[in-house]
Amino acid sequence: MDIAIIGAGAAAVGVLDALAADPRGRGSITVFEPSPHRWRGRPYGPDLDAVLVNAPPAIMSIRHGDFGHFASWLGGAGAAHLDALLERPLVPRALYGRYLEDTAEAATATLRERGREVRIVAERVTGVARTAARLSVTAETGAGAVVDQVVLCVGGGVPDDHYGLAGTRGFIADPYPMERTLGEIPPGSTVAVIGSGLTAVDVVVSLAANGHRGRITLLSRTGMLPHVWQRPVDRRPQHLTAGAVAALEREDGTVALDDLVALLRAELDTAGEDFAGFAADLLAAESEDQAERLRAQLGSVADPAIGRRFLQEAAHMLGPFAWRRLPEPDRDRLRRLRRLITGVASPMVPVNAAILLQLFESGQLGIVSGLRGVKPVDGGFHAYGDAGESVADVVVNAVNPLPQAVPRGAASLIESLIAEELAAPHPSGGLDPADPRVHVVGDLAGGGPFITSSIPGIAAQAASAVGAMLTGPSDRNPIGMPVAP
Ligand SMILES: Cc1cc2nc3c(=O)[nH]c(=O)nc-3n(C[C@H](O)[C@H](O)[C@H](O)COP(=O)(O)OP(=O)(O)OC[C@H]3O[C@@H](n4cnc5c(N)ncnc54)[C@H](O)[C@@H]3O)c2cc1C
């Protein structure tokens, strides 16, 4: 069986690793990737040391089912990157990229030892077509491959330009890699950052690492920061589990949001924690002063309460399965809380939270909420929000695209898959394979939730795609998520 893997970021590494782990496979593997930073994808290329991964090692393993894989690779080197509050290493994203490279190279070596040809084509794929009983993959300059299976690992989109500022002097449309983009910002200038999520946090922390002295303002519609990671605890969920969610579906053919909330409530009841107080604290994120909240959250990194930890875990581990089975009105209820939920599911790491708090306290950092617009004015920018008008010399776009956005480099490829009826657009975004020989790994998978896939989610999808290629779709894990880190 000949396989084409399109795109070589974390998802492709997960696929190669899962292929290498299964001795049943035969035939060639061709990987297409135009970027010079093969295996690292968009996030994990060379960048400033201040740009860190967003999760501790157990949640950064690209090997499905082996939560210690990244920690073993890191070994003693982790000590140099310890987050004192979290008590876990948080490495620079560029170092994590080396782990992905090493994992891909080890998998390639294993596959070659087993007699499988592994070819890397440094080109963008522009289309896939049916040819007799096989699939023909075409790359930009005409190189290609004729294969039996295609795995799309093309990643997500780039930030939207909500205010039409592209091309304006002083506007940074995409902040990564920060080493290059922020290096151009004069240290005394006033900087406005559009967004207040994890990318905005990366921008602020990187500006601080560069010794930026000017004022920094986060411009956001909600004015809400992500929550702060809490130290991992040994306790495992007993009620809000993959088995319980699958059982709900078996009973009713659907999964209702209220049932999921009841499972979370049962977890808190079992732990002797107050559910109403927990829910009220979460909702307060929408109105509380963000610096105060950050201070309180930094103070509770070691608090053993399980509510937020279990909710965070469930959002990633059970969310993609449950979301696809929720009735539409329940999905709408969650969409209305999108920003809050995203901030709980993907919190900032304590070391970054401490830097933000220090900048808030010194008065160098502020947040404008209710953002309505940003306009270029007299060589600078004016932003309009709840507190009136603010000015900036430089604007950095830290808006996150929706997870199912089509990556720019994959537009013609996806058009061709749809035209050939090999895949179909999902009504709520992303792509559904319409042929058992086509697989999607990563955020482009159709109908997924609004939370960007974490590394364990991507690793689980990769393992599931390899299982489907080797033994057919029945091998798929019904939850599609690892059950416990
Ligand atoms: C900035 C950022 C930071 C993140 N940090 C974390 C984190 O710390 N922890 C965590 O769990 N998750 C994190 N995530 C989420 C998730 O881990 C990453 O999004 C992950 O890298 C996704 O991997 P991917 O392979 O699906 O996509 P990508 O990493 O984007 O890789 C896709 C690759 O496909 C290639 N490609 C696209 N189109 C084509 C084509 N037509 N032909 C050939 N190749 C193509 C691209 O060049 C790219 O290299 C982060 C996401 C972002 C955006």
GROMACS .gro file of C-alpha atoms in nm, residues 109 119 130 142 181 201 230 244 259 262 269 323 349 392 400 424 457 466 479:
model
   19
  109ALA     CA    1   1.482   0.498   0.981
  119ARG     CA    2   1.053   0.976   0.005
  130ARG     CA    3  -0.864   0.960  -0.917
  142GLY     CA    4   0.473   1.868  -1.155
  181THR     CA    5   0.864   4.011   1.324
  201VAL     CA    6   0.043   3.642   2.544
  230GLN     CA    7  -0.266   2.462   3.740
  244ALA     CA    8  -1.942   0.765   3.033
  259ASP     CA    9  -2.564   1.548   3.073
  262ALA     CA   10  -2.404   1.661   3.526
  269ASP     CA   11  -1.950   1.642   4.439
  323TRP     CA   12  -1.916   1.816   2.009
  349VAL     CA   13   0.164   2.884   3.146
  392ALA     CA   14  -0.032   5.303   1.874
  400ASN     CA   15  -0.642   3.321   1.598
  424ALA     CA   16  -1.676   1.720   0.104
  457GLY     CA   17  -0.558   1.515   2.012
  466VAL     CA   18  -0.308   0.471   1.052
  479ILE     CA   19  -1.367   0.862   2.118
   0.00000   0.00000   0.00000
